[in-house]
CSV table of C-alpha atoms in Angstrom, one decimal:
chain,number,residue,atom,x,y,z
A,3,MET,CA,0.0,0.0,0.0
A,4,THR,CA,1.3,3.5,-0.8
A,5,HIS,CA,-1.5,5.8,0.2
A,6,LEU,CA,0.5,7.0,3.2
A,7,SER,CA,4.0,6.8,1.9
A,8,GLY,CA,4.1,10.1,-0.1
A,9,ALA,CA,6.8,8.6,-2.3
A,10,GLY,CA,7.0,9.6,-5.9
A,11,LEU,CA,5.2,12.9,-5.7
A,12,SER,CA,6.0,15.2,-8.6
A,13,ASP,CA,5.3,18.3,-6.4
A,14,GLY,CA,8.2,20.5,-7.5
A,15,LEU,CA,10.0,20.0,-4.1
A,16,ILE,CA,11.2,16.5,-4.8
A,17,GLU,CA,13.3,15.2,-7.7
A,18,GLY,CA,13.3,11.4,-7.2
A,19,ASN,CA,14.3,11.2,-3.6
A,20,ARG,CA,16.3,14.4,-3.6
A,21,PRO,CA,14.7,17.5,-2.1
A,22,VAL,CA,15.4,20.8,-3.9
A,23,ASN,CA,14.8,24.4,-3.0
A,24,ARG,CA,11.5,26.1,-3.7
A,25,GLU,CA,9.8,29.3,-2.5
A,26,GLY,CA,8.1,29.0,0.9
A,27,PRO,CA,9.0,27.3,4.2
A,28,VAL,CA,8.4,23.7,5.1
A,29,LEU,CA,5.8,23.0,7.9
A,30,MET,CA,7.0,20.1,10.1
A,31,ARG,CA,4.1,18.6,12.0
A,32,PHE,CA,5.0,16.9,15.2
A,33,ARG,CA,2.5,14.4,16.6
A,34,ARG,CA,3.7,11.3,18.6
A,35,ASP,CA,7.3,11.8,17.4
A,36,LEU,CA,8.5,14.2,20.0
A,37,ARG,CA,12.2,13.9,19.3
A,38,LEU,CA,15.0,15.3,17.2
A,39,ALA,CA,17.0,12.1,16.7
A,40,ASP,CA,15.8,9.4,14.2
A,41,ASN,CA,13.1,11.7,13.0
A,42,PRO,CA,13.0,11.2,9.2
A,43,ALA,CA,10.3,13.9,8.6
A,44,LEU,CA,12.3,16.5,10.5
A,45,ALA,CA,15.5,15.4,8.8
A,46,TRP,CA,13.9,15.7,5.3
A,47,ALA,CA,12.5,19.1,6.1
A,48,ALA,CA,16.0,20.3,7.3
A,49,GLN,CA,17.8,19.1,4.2
A,50,THR,CA,15.4,20.9,1.8
A,51,GLY,CA,17.4,24.1,2.6
A,52,ARG,CA,14.1,25.9,3.2
A,53,PRO,CA,13.0,27.5,6.5
A,54,VAL,CA,11.4,24.9,8.8
A,55,ILE,CA,8.5,25.7,11.0
A,56,PRO,CA,7.8,22.9,13.5
A,57,PHE,CA,4.3,22.9,14.8
A,58,PHE,CA,1.9,20.8,16.9
A,59,VAL,CA,-1.9,20.8,16.8
A,60,LEU,CA,-4.0,19.8,19.8
A,61,ASP,CA,-6.8,18.3,17.8
A,62,ASN,CA,-9.8,16.4,18.9
A,63,GLU,CA,-7.8,13.1,19.2
A,64,GLU,CA,-5.4,14.7,21.6
A,65,GLN,CA,-8.1,16.4,23.6
A,66,GLN,CA,-9.9,13.1,24.2
A,67,ARG,CA,-6.8,11.5,25.8
A,68,GLY,CA,-7.0,10.3,29.4
A,69,GLY,CA,-5.7,12.4,32.2
A,70,ALA,CA,-2.4,10.6,32.5
A,71,SER,CA,-1.7,10.9,28.8
A,72,ARG,CA,-2.5,14.6,28.8
A,73,TRP,CA,-0.1,15.1,31.7
A,74,TRP,CA,2.6,13.3,29.8
A,75,LEU,CA,1.9,15.2,26.6
A,76,HIS,CA,2.5,18.5,28.4
A,77,GLY,CA,5.9,17.3,29.6
A,78,GLY,CA,6.8,16.0,26.2
A,79,LEU,CA,5.9,19.2,24.4
A,80,ASP,CA,7.7,21.2,27.0
A,81,ALA,CA,10.9,19.2,26.5
A,82,LEU,CA,10.6,19.4,22.8
A,83,VAL,CA,10.4,23.2,23.0
A,84,GLU,CA,13.6,23.2,25.0
A,85,SER,CA,15.3,20.9,22.4
A,86,LEU,CA,14.3,23.1,19.5
A,87,ALA,CA,15.4,26.2,21.2
A,88,ARG,CA,19.0,24.9,21.1
A,89,PHE,CA,18.7,25.1,17.3
A,90,ASP,CA,17.3,28.6,17.5
A,91,SER,CA,14.0,27.1,16.5
A,92,ARG,CA,10.5,27.0,18.0
A,93,LEU,CA,7.4,24.9,18.3
A,94,VAL,CA,4.2,26.6,17.1
A,95,LEU,CA,1.2,25.4,19.1
A,96,ARG,CA,-2.3,25.5,17.7
A,97,ARG,CA,-5.6,23.9,18.7
A,98,GLY,CA,-7.7,22.0,16.2
A,99,PRO,CA,-9.7,20.7,14.3
A,100,ALA,CA,-6.4,19.8,12.8
A,101,GLY,CA,-7.4,20.5,9.2
A,102,ALA,CA,-8.5,24.0,9.9
A,103,ALA,CA,-5.4,24.7,12.0
A,104,ILE,CA,-3.1,23.5,9.3
A,105,ALA,CA,-4.9,25.4,6.6
A,106,ALA,CA,-4.5,28.6,8.7
A,107,LEU,CA,-0.8,28.0,9.1
A,108,VAL,CA,-0.4,27.5,5.4
A,109,ARG,CA,-2.2,30.8,4.7
A,110,GLU,CA,-0.1,32.6,7.3
A,111,THR,CA,3.3,31.3,6.3
A,112,GLY,CA,2.9,30.6,2.5
A,113,ALA,CA,4.3,27.1,3.2
A,114,ALA,CA,5.4,25.1,0.1
A,115,ALA,CA,5.3,21.8,1.9
A,116,ILE,CA,4.0,19.9,4.9
A,117,VAL,CA,5.8,16.9,6.3
A,118,TRP,CA,5.0,14.5,9.1
A,119,ASN,CA,5.6,11.0,10.4
A,120,ARG,CA,2.9,8.5,10.0
A,121,LEU,CA,0.7,6.9,12.7
A,122,TYR,CA,-1.4,3.8,12.2
A,123,GLU,CA,-4.6,4.3,14.1
A,124,PRO,CA,-7.7,4.3,11.9
A,125,THR,CA,-8.9,7.8,12.7
A,126,VAL,CA,-5.4,9.2,12.1
A,127,ILE,CA,-5.1,7.3,8.8
A,128,ARG,CA,-8.4,8.9,7.6
A,129,GLN,CA,-7.1,12.4,8.7
A,130,ASP,CA,-3.9,11.9,6.8
A,131,LYS,CA,-5.7,10.9,3.6
A,132,LYS,CA,-7.9,14.0,3.8
A,133,LEU,CA,-4.8,16.2,4.5
A,134,LYS,CA,-3.0,14.8,1.4
A,135,ILE,CA,-6.0,15.4,-0.8
A,136,TRP,CA,-6.3,19.0,0.5
A,137,CYS,CA,-2.5,19.6,0.0
A,138,ARG,CA,-2.6,18.5,-3.6
A,139,GLU,CA,-5.7,20.6,-4.3
A,140,SER,CA,-4.1,23.6,-2.6
A,141,GLY,CA,-0.7,23.4,-4.3
A,142,VAL,CA,1.1,22.3,-1.1
A,143,ALA,CA,3.5,19.4,-1.3
A,144,PRO,CA,2.7,16.6,1.3
A,145,ARG,CA,5.3,14.1,2.5
A,146,SER,CA,5.2,11.5,5.2
A,147,PHE,CA,7.6,9.0,6.7
A,148,ASN,CA,7.8,6.1,9.2
A,149,ALA,CA,9.3,7.0,12.6
A,150,ALA,CA,7.0,4.9,14.9
A,151,LEU,CA,7.7,1.3,13.9
A,152,LEU,CA,10.5,-1.0,12.8
A,153,LEU,CA,8.4,-2.0,9.8
A,154,GLU,CA,5.1,-0.6,8.6
A,155,PRO,CA,2.1,-2.9,8.9
A,156,TRP,CA,1.5,-3.3,5.2
A,157,THR,CA,5.1,-4.4,4.5
A,158,VAL,CA,5.0,-7.6,6.6
A,159,SER,CA,2.7,-10.3,5.2
A,160,THR,CA,2.4,-14.1,5.0
A,161,GLN,CA,3.5,-16.1,2.0
A,162,THR,CA,-0.1,-15.9,0.7
A,163,GLY,CA,-0.1,-12.1,1.1
A,164,GLY,CA,-2.3,-12.1,4.2
A,165,ASP,CA,-1.8,-10.5,7.7
A,166,TYR,CA,-0.4,-12.4,10.6
A,167,ARG,CA,-2.5,-13.6,13.6
A,168,VAL,CA,0.2,-15.4,15.4
A,169,PHE,CA,3.2,-13.6,16.9
A,170,ALA,CA,6.1,-16.1,16.4
A,171,PRO,CA,6.0,-16.3,12.6
A,172,PHE,CA,5.3,-12.6,12.3
A,173,TRP,CA,8.4,-11.8,14.3
A,174,ARG,CA,10.5,-14.2,12.3
A,175,GLN,CA,9.4,-12.5,9.1
A,176,CYS,CA,10.2,-9.1,10.6
A,177,GLN,CA,13.7,-10.2,11.5
A,178,LYS,CA,14.2,-11.8,8.1
A,179,GLN,CA,13.2,-8.6,6.3
A,180,GLY,CA,15.3,-6.4,8.6
A,181,TRP,CA,14.8,-2.7,9.2
A,182,GLU,CA,16.6,0.6,8.6
A,183,PRO,CA,19.1,1.9,11.1
A,184,PRO,CA,18.2,5.0,13.0
A,185,GLN,CA,19.0,8.4,11.6
A,186,GLU,CA,21.2,11.0,13.4
A,187,VAL,CA,19.8,14.1,15.1
A,188,VAL,CA,19.4,17.0,12.7
A,189,ARG,CA,22.2,19.6,12.9
A,190,ARG,CA,20.4,22.7,11.7
A,191,LEU,CA,16.9,24.0,11.3
A,192,PRO,CA,16.7,27.1,9.2
A,193,PRO,CA,14.2,29.5,10.9
A,194,PRO,CA,11.6,31.5,8.9
A,195,ALA,CA,11.9,35.3,8.5
A,196,GLN,CA,8.8,35.6,10.6
A,197,TRP,CA,7.3,33.1,13.0
A,198,PRO,CA,3.6,32.6,13.1
A,199,ALA,CA,1.7,33.2,16.3
A,200,SER,CA,1.7,30.3,18.9
A,201,GLU,CA,-0.6,29.5,21.7
A,202,ASP,CA,0.7,29.1,25.2
A,203,LEU,CA,1.1,25.5,26.3
A,204,ALA,CA,-0.1,26.3,29.9
A,205,SER,CA,-3.4,27.6,28.4
A,206,TRP,CA,-4.2,24.1,27.2
A,207,GLN,CA,-4.5,22.9,30.8
A,208,LEU,CA,-3.2,19.4,30.1
A,209,ARG,CA,-2.0,19.1,33.7
A,210,PRO,CA,-4.3,18.9,36.7
A,211,THR,CA,-4.5,21.7,39.2
A,212,VAL,CA,-7.4,21.3,41.6
A,213,PRO,CA,-7.0,18.6,42.7
A,214,ASP,CA,-3.4,18.0,41.7
A,215,TRP,CA,-3.4,14.2,41.5
A,216,ALA,CA,-0.1,14.0,39.5
A,217,SER,CA,2.5,14.0,42.3
A,218,GLY,CA,3.2,10.3,41.8
A,219,LEU,CA,3.6,10.8,38.1
A,220,ARG,CA,6.1,13.6,38.7
A,221,GLU,CA,8.1,11.4,41.1
A,222,THR,CA,8.2,8.5,38.6
A,223,TRP,CA,8.7,10.0,35.2
A,224,ARG,CA,10.7,12.5,33.2
A,225,PRO,CA,8.8,13.0,29.9
A,226,GLY,CA,10.9,14.1,26.9
A,227,GLU,CA,13.8,12.9,24.7
A,228,VAL,CA,16.3,13.2,27.4
A,229,GLY,CA,14.2,11.2,29.8
A,230,ALA,CA,13.8,8.5,27.2
A,231,ARG,CA,17.6,8.3,26.6
A,232,LEU,CA,18.2,8.0,30.4
A,233,ARG,CA,15.7,5.2,30.6
A,234,LEU,CA,17.4,3.4,27.8
A,235,GLU,CA,20.9,3.9,29.3
A,236,ARG,CA,19.6,2.5,32.6
A,237,LEU,CA,18.2,-0.5,30.8
A,238,LEU,CA,21.5,-1.1,29.0
A,239,GLY,CA,23.6,-0.5,32.0
A,240,LYS,CA,22.1,-2.9,34.6
A,241,ARG,CA,18.9,-4.5,33.6
A,242,VAL,CA,19.1,-5.9,30.1
A,243,ALA,CA,21.4,-8.9,30.9
A,244,GLY,CA,18.8,-10.4,33.3
A,245,TYR,CA,15.7,-8.9,31.6
A,246,GLY,CA,14.4,-12.3,30.5
A,247,GLU,CA,14.0,-13.5,34.1
A,248,SER,CA,13.7,-10.3,36.2
A,249,ARG,CA,10.9,-8.6,34.1
A,250,ASP,CA,8.3,-10.9,35.7
A,251,PHE,CA,9.0,-9.8,39.3
A,252,PRO,CA,7.2,-6.6,40.1
A,253,ALA,CA,9.3,-5.7,43.1
A,254,GLU,CA,12.5,-5.7,41.1
A,255,PRO,CA,13.7,-2.9,38.8
A,256,GLY,CA,13.8,-5.4,35.9
A,257,THR,CA,11.7,-3.7,33.2
A,258,GLY,CA,12.7,-1.0,30.8
A,259,MET,CA,9.8,1.3,31.5
A,260,LEU,CA,10.3,2.7,28.0
A,261,SER,CA,6.7,2.2,26.8
A,262,PRO,CA,5.4,5.8,27.4
A,263,HIS,CA,8.5,7.2,25.7
A,264,LEU,CA,8.0,4.9,22.7
A,265,HIS,CA,4.3,5.8,22.6
A,266,PHE,CA,5.0,9.5,22.4
A,267,GLY,CA,7.9,9.0,20.1
A,268,GLU,CA,10.5,10.5,22.4
A,269,ILE,CA,12.6,7.5,21.4
A,270,GLY,CA,12.1,5.3,18.3
A,271,PRO,CA,12.1,1.5,18.1
A,272,ARG,CA,15.0,1.6,15.7
A,273,GLN,CA,17.0,3.5,18.2
A,274,VAL,CA,16.3,0.9,20.9
A,275,ALA,CA,17.0,-2.0,18.6
A,276,ALA,CA,20.3,-0.5,17.5
A,277,ALA,CA,21.3,0.2,21.1
A,278,LEU,CA,20.7,-3.4,22.0
A,279,GLY,CA,23.3,-4.4,19.5
A,280,ALA,CA,24.2,-8.0,18.8
A,281,ARG,CA,21.7,-10.3,20.4
A,282,GLU,CA,22.1,-13.9,21.3
A,283,PRO,CA,18.9,-16.0,21.2
A,284,GLY,CA,17.4,-16.2,24.6
A,285,SER,CA,19.5,-13.4,26.0
A,286,GLY,CA,18.1,-10.5,27.9
A,287,ALA,CA,18.6,-8.2,24.9
A,288,ASP,CA,16.8,-10.7,22.7
A,289,ALA,CA,14.0,-10.9,25.2
A,290,PHE,CA,13.6,-7.1,25.2
A,291,LEU,CA,13.7,-6.9,21.4
A,292,ARG,CA,10.9,-9.4,21.3
A,293,GLN,CA,8.9,-6.9,23.4
A,294,LEU,CA,9.4,-4.4,20.6
A,295,GLY,CA,8.3,-7.2,18.2
A,296,TRP,CA,5.1,-7.6,20.2
A,297,ARG,CA,4.5,-3.9,19.9
A,298,GLU,CA,4.9,-4.2,16.1
A,299,PHE,CA,2.5,-7.2,16.1
A,300,ASN,CA,-0.2,-5.2,17.9
A,301,HIS,CA,0.1,-2.3,15.5
A,302,GLN,CA,-0.2,-4.7,12.6
A,303,LEU,CA,-3.3,-6.2,14.1
A,304,LEU,CA,-4.9,-2.8,14.5
A,305,TYR,CA,-4.0,-1.7,11.0
A,306,HIS,CA,-5.7,-4.8,9.5
A,307,ASN,CA,-8.6,-4.8,12.1
A,308,PRO,CA,-9.4,-1.1,12.6
A,309,ASP,CA,-12.3,-1.8,14.9
A,310,MET,CA,-10.1,-3.9,17.3
A,311,ASP,CA,-10.7,-1.5,20.2
A,312,ARG,CA,-14.4,-2.3,20.0
A,313,ALA,CA,-14.9,-5.6,18.3
A,314,ASN,CA,-13.7,-9.1,19.2
A,315,LEU,CA,-11.0,-10.4,16.9
A,316,GLN,CA,-12.5,-13.8,17.5
A,317,ARG,CA,-16.2,-13.3,16.6
A,318,THR,CA,-17.2,-16.3,18.7
A,319,PHE,CA,-16.9,-14.0,21.7
A,320,ASP,CA,-19.7,-11.7,20.4
A,321,ARG,CA,-21.9,-14.2,22.2
A,322,MET,CA,-20.1,-13.8,25.5
A,323,PRO,CA,-22.6,-13.0,28.3
A,324,TRP,CA,-20.6,-10.3,30.1
A,325,ARG,CA,-21.9,-9.4,33.5
A,326,ASN,CA,-23.2,-5.9,34.3
A,327,ASP,CA,-21.5,-5.4,37.7
A,328,PRO,CA,-20.8,-1.7,38.5
A,329,LYS,CA,-19.8,-2.4,42.1
A,330,GLY,CA,-17.3,-5.1,40.9
A,331,LEU,CA,-15.9,-2.7,38.3
A,332,SER,CA,-15.5,0.1,40.8
A,333,ALA,CA,-13.8,-2.2,43.3
A,334,TRP,CA,-11.4,-3.3,40.6
A,335,GLN,CA,-10.7,0.2,39.4
A,336,HIS,CA,-9.9,1.5,42.9
A,337,GLY,CA,-7.9,-1.5,44.1
A,338,ARG,CA,-10.5,-2.8,46.5
A,339,THR,CA,-11.1,-6.4,45.3
A,340,GLY,CA,-9.5,-8.0,48.4
A,341,TYR,CA,-6.9,-9.8,46.3
A,342,PRO,CA,-3.5,-8.1,47.2
A,343,LEU,CA,-1.7,-8.5,43.9
A,344,VAL,CA,-4.6,-7.1,41.8
A,345,ASP,CA,-5.2,-4.2,44.2
A,346,ALA,CA,-1.5,-3.4,44.4
A,347,GLY,CA,-1.3,-3.1,40.7
A,348,MET,CA,-4.4,-1.0,40.4
A,349,ARG,CA,-3.0,1.4,43.0
A,350,GLU,CA,0.3,1.5,41.3
A,351,LEU,CA,-1.6,2.5,38.1
A,352,TRP,CA,-3.5,5.2,39.8
A,353,THR,CA,-0.4,6.7,41.5
A,354,THR,CA,2.2,6.5,38.8
A,355,GLY,CA,0.2,6.0,35.5
A,356,TRP,CA,1.9,2.7,34.9
A,357,MET,CA,1.6,-0.9,36.0
A,358,HIS,CA,4.1,-3.7,35.9
A,359,ASN,CA,3.4,-6.0,32.9
A,360,ARG,CA,3.0,-9.2,34.9
A,361,VAL,CA,0.5,-7.5,37.2
A,362,ARG,CA,-1.4,-6.0,34.2
A,363,MET,CA,-2.1,-9.5,33.0
A,364,VAL,CA,-3.3,-10.7,36.4
A,365,ALA,CA,-5.5,-7.6,36.9
A,366,ALA,CA,-7.0,-8.0,33.4
A,367,SER,CA,-7.6,-11.7,33.9
A,368,PHE,CA,-9.3,-11.0,37.2
A,369,LEU,CA,-11.7,-8.5,35.6
A,370,THR,CA,-12.6,-10.5,32.5
A,371,LYS,CA,-12.6,-14.0,34.0
A,372,ASN,CA,-13.1,-13.8,37.7
A,373,LEU,CA,-15.7,-11.0,37.4
A,374,LEU,CA,-16.8,-11.7,33.8
A,375,ILE,CA,-16.8,-8.0,33.1
A,376,ASP,CA,-16.4,-6.9,29.4
A,377,TRP,CA,-12.7,-6.4,28.4
A,378,ARG,CA,-13.7,-3.1,26.8
A,379,LEU,CA,-14.5,-1.6,30.2
A,380,GLY,CA,-11.1,-2.5,31.4
A,381,ALA,CA,-9.4,-1.3,28.3
A,382,ALA,CA,-11.2,2.1,28.7
A,383,TRP,CA,-10.0,2.4,32.3
A,384,PHE,CA,-6.4,1.7,31.2
A,385,MET,CA,-6.6,4.2,28.3
A,386,ASP,CA,-7.7,6.9,30.9
A,387,THR,CA,-5.1,6.1,33.5
A,388,LEU,CA,-2.0,4.9,31.7
A,389,VAL,CA,0.8,7.2,30.7
A,390,ASP,CA,1.6,4.7,27.9
A,391,ALA,CA,-2.0,4.4,26.8
A,392,ASP,CA,-1.6,3.1,23.2
A,393,LEU,CA,-4.7,2.1,21.2
A,394,ALA,CA,-3.0,-0.8,19.5
A,395,ASN,CA,-1.1,-2.3,22.5
A,396,ASN,CA,-4.0,-1.7,24.9
A,397,SER,CA,-6.7,-3.2,22.6
A,398,ALA,CA,-4.6,-6.2,21.5
A,399,ASN,CA,-3.4,-7.1,25.0
A,400,TRP,CA,-6.8,-6.9,26.6
A,401,GLN,CA,-8.2,-9.1,23.9
A,402,TRP,CA,-5.3,-11.5,24.4
A,403,VAL,CA,-6.0,-11.8,28.1
A,404,ALA,CA,-9.8,-12.1,27.6
A,405,GLY,CA,-9.3,-14.9,25.1
A,406,SER,CA,-11.0,-13.1,22.2
A,407,GLY,CA,-7.8,-11.9,20.6
A,408,ALA,CA,-5.0,-13.2,18.3
A,409,ASP,CA,-1.9,-15.3,18.9
A,410,ALA,CA,-3.4,-18.4,20.4
A,411,ALA,CA,-5.3,-16.6,23.2
A,412,PRO,CA,-7.1,-19.7,24.8
A,413,TYR,CA,-10.1,-19.0,26.9
A,414,PHE,CA,-8.9,-21.4,29.6
A,415,ARG,CA,-5.9,-19.2,30.5
A,416,ILE,CA,-7.1,-17.8,33.9
A,417,PHE,CA,-4.5,-16.3,36.2
A,418,ASN,CA,-4.7,-17.3,39.8
A,419,PRO,CA,-4.0,-14.0,41.6
A,420,VAL,CA,-2.8,-15.7,44.8
A,421,ALA,CA,-0.5,-18.2,43.0
A,422,GLN,CA,0.9,-15.4,40.9
A,423,SER,CA,1.5,-13.3,43.9
A,424,ARG,CA,3.3,-16.0,45.8
A,425,ARG,CA,5.4,-16.9,42.7
A,426,PHE,CA,6.5,-13.5,41.6
A,427,ASP,CA,6.4,-11.5,44.9
A,428,ALA,CA,7.1,-14.2,47.5
A,429,ALA,CA,8.4,-11.8,50.1
A,430,GLY,CA,5.5,-9.4,49.5
A,431,SER,CA,7.8,-6.5,48.8
A,432,TYR,CA,5.6,-5.2,45.9
A,433,LEU,CA,2.5,-5.7,48.0
A,434,ARG,CA,3.8,-3.8,51.0
A,435,LYS,CA,4.9,-0.9,48.8
A,436,TRP,CA,1.4,-0.3,47.5
A,437,LEU,CA,-0.8,-1.7,50.2
A,438,PRO,CA,0.2,0.0,53.5
A,439,GLU,CA,-2.8,-1.6,55.3
A,440,LEU,CA,-1.0,-5.0,54.9
A,441,ARG,CA,2.5,-3.9,55.5
A,442,ARG,CA,2.9,-5.6,58.9
A,443,LEU,CA,1.4,-8.9,57.8
A,444,PRO,CA,3.9,-11.8,57.7
A,445,ASP,CA,5.0,-13.2,54.3
A,446,LYS,CA,2.9,-16.3,54.9
A,447,TRP,CA,-0.4,-14.3,55.1
A,448,ILE,CA,0.2,-11.2,53.1
A,449,HIS,CA,-1.0,-12.9,49.9
A,450,THR,CA,-4.2,-14.2,51.5
A,451,PRO,CA,-5.1,-11.9,54.4
A,452,TRP,CA,-8.6,-13.3,54.7
A,453,GLU,CA,-7.0,-16.6,55.8
A,454,ALA,CA,-4.8,-15.1,58.5
A,455,PRO,CA,-5.6,-16.0,62.1
A,456,ALA,CA,-7.3,-13.2,64.1
A,457,PRO,CA,-4.2,-12.6,66.4
A,458,VAL,CA,-2.1,-12.1,63.3
A,459,LEU,CA,-4.5,-9.6,61.8
A,460,ALA,CA,-4.8,-7.8,65.1
A,461,TYR,CA,-1.0,-7.5,65.4
A,462,ALA,CA,-0.8,-6.2,61.9
A,463,GLY,CA,-3.6,-3.7,62.5
A,464,ALA,CA,-5.6,-5.2,59.6
A,465,LYS,CA,-9.4,-5.5,60.0
A,466,LEU,CA,-11.2,-7.5,57.3
A,467,GLY,CA,-14.1,-5.7,55.9
A,468,LYS,CA,-12.9,-2.4,57.4
A,469,THR,CA,-9.2,-1.5,56.8
A,470,TRP,CA,-8.9,-4.3,54.2
A,471,PRO,CA,-11.8,-5.6,52.0
A,472,CYS,CA,-12.9,-9.2,52.0
A,473,PRO,CA,-12.4,-10.8,48.6
A,474,ILE,CA,-15.3,-9.8,46.4
A,475,VAL,CA,-15.4,-13.2,44.7
A,476,ASP,CA,-14.0,-16.7,45.4
A,477,HIS,CA,-11.3,-17.4,42.8
A,478,LYS,CA,-12.1,-21.1,42.5
A,479,GLN,CA,-15.8,-20.6,42.1
A,480,ALA,CA,-15.3,-17.7,39.7
A,481,ARG,CA,-12.8,-19.7,37.6
A,482,ASP,CA,-15.2,-22.7,37.4
A,483,ARG,CA,-18.0,-20.3,36.4
A,484,ALA,CA,-15.9,-18.7,33.7
A,485,LEU,CA,-14.8,-22.0,32.2
A,486,ARG,CA,-18.4,-23.2,32.0
A,487,ILE,CA,-19.5,-20.1,30.2
A,488,TYR,CA,-16.5,-20.0,27.9
A,489,ARG,CA,-16.9,-23.7,27.0
A,490,THR,CA,-20.6,-23.0,26.2
A,491,ILE,CA,-19.9,-20.3,23.6
A,492,ILE,CA,-17.1,-22.4,22.1
A,493,ARG,CA,-19.4,-25.4,21.7
A,494,LYS,CA,-22.0,-23.2,20.1
A,495,GLU,CA,-19.4,-22.1,17.5
A,496,ALA,CA,-18.5,-25.8,16.8
């Protein structure tokens, strides 16, 4: 497919692949590519020799983000402004609708071209198609590039030309095809003779004020390209060697925590892959690269299934009798299910905008299988509260856990929250960090406080049903119920 590539345009600004000078500046649209290094659209704009006007539009898509994502966006834009200032450049800020905002910028600047990096969500694809049509009708040259993925979704296909539904062969094909190395940071951005007006970032009110619930986010994260580079250096310095084993233990600093930086494009996957260097199969670096591969797989799924955030990939699950349980949903959202590992994860999410991946799977399994609540409600909560809220990753991962997704997502995979807690947080370190009510419970009982003897609870200052909730569902009974229902819908399909 070429409708997004922009290649081969005879627009007067491109001769083959070589940019040439023309009257008028180049508008460089930033979206979720908030970096100067390995930014092919920015590099192309810089080498035209024309003045470059970087801009960002807060369109309807951005305004509908969850609170955690909006908080991060403010920080990412703020950091980008600082980076551009070092090149004597600026970031022009405008509010949408994006089409109207861009048209106004073209009129104000007399721009000869607009350049951007592609995104692969269905609404953005539609917007980009409309923008390219408008550009050609208006005599403005459009050009777009890939900065978000190792390989674009339409470039990886099966031998029969179809899309992949299983990760392992998809990733083998990606590695067989290979990908381009990252580009260097631009060295110069020629400024225009006159800058167009810009809105003030603070006026967008992306960050909370009253109440200010973002203290945990500020303590945990540093949005921006520098913060992304520091996270990568930390991963490469101490964590990557044992990543394959340590990433499953939530109390250990074993994960990269690069996901929000990747989502907002403060670092690109090609940069991460190149930094990992030579990879031995089964090594920590190889295991981390596979996580990048899973991200690629999820974006490919969304591209070929644009309703994936709303519709089951396996249509069998359209008959799933999800329960209407507002109290159960609220208990899960606010970390009050009575199961310590689930509740610790949900409180970590609320405080920091992030949750350890192992715990994400347990929490999602609890909602969809223990409580039989529609995966879409869980996905919506994550999109609102995660700093790395990514439509492709979020939708695909929730469907995978629910059993309705791709890559051999069997309905009978039901995580036991107690067994998972004991296996991956045996000493209860993660639980004690996020559940102060249980901090004084011995290791033996912290995973199942409802089973602790009364004297132990009294010593720990824990009161079931008061300071700590009783389990809202019995896991064994809930598991049996889920299996009965799942088997019923599978039999109906057969």
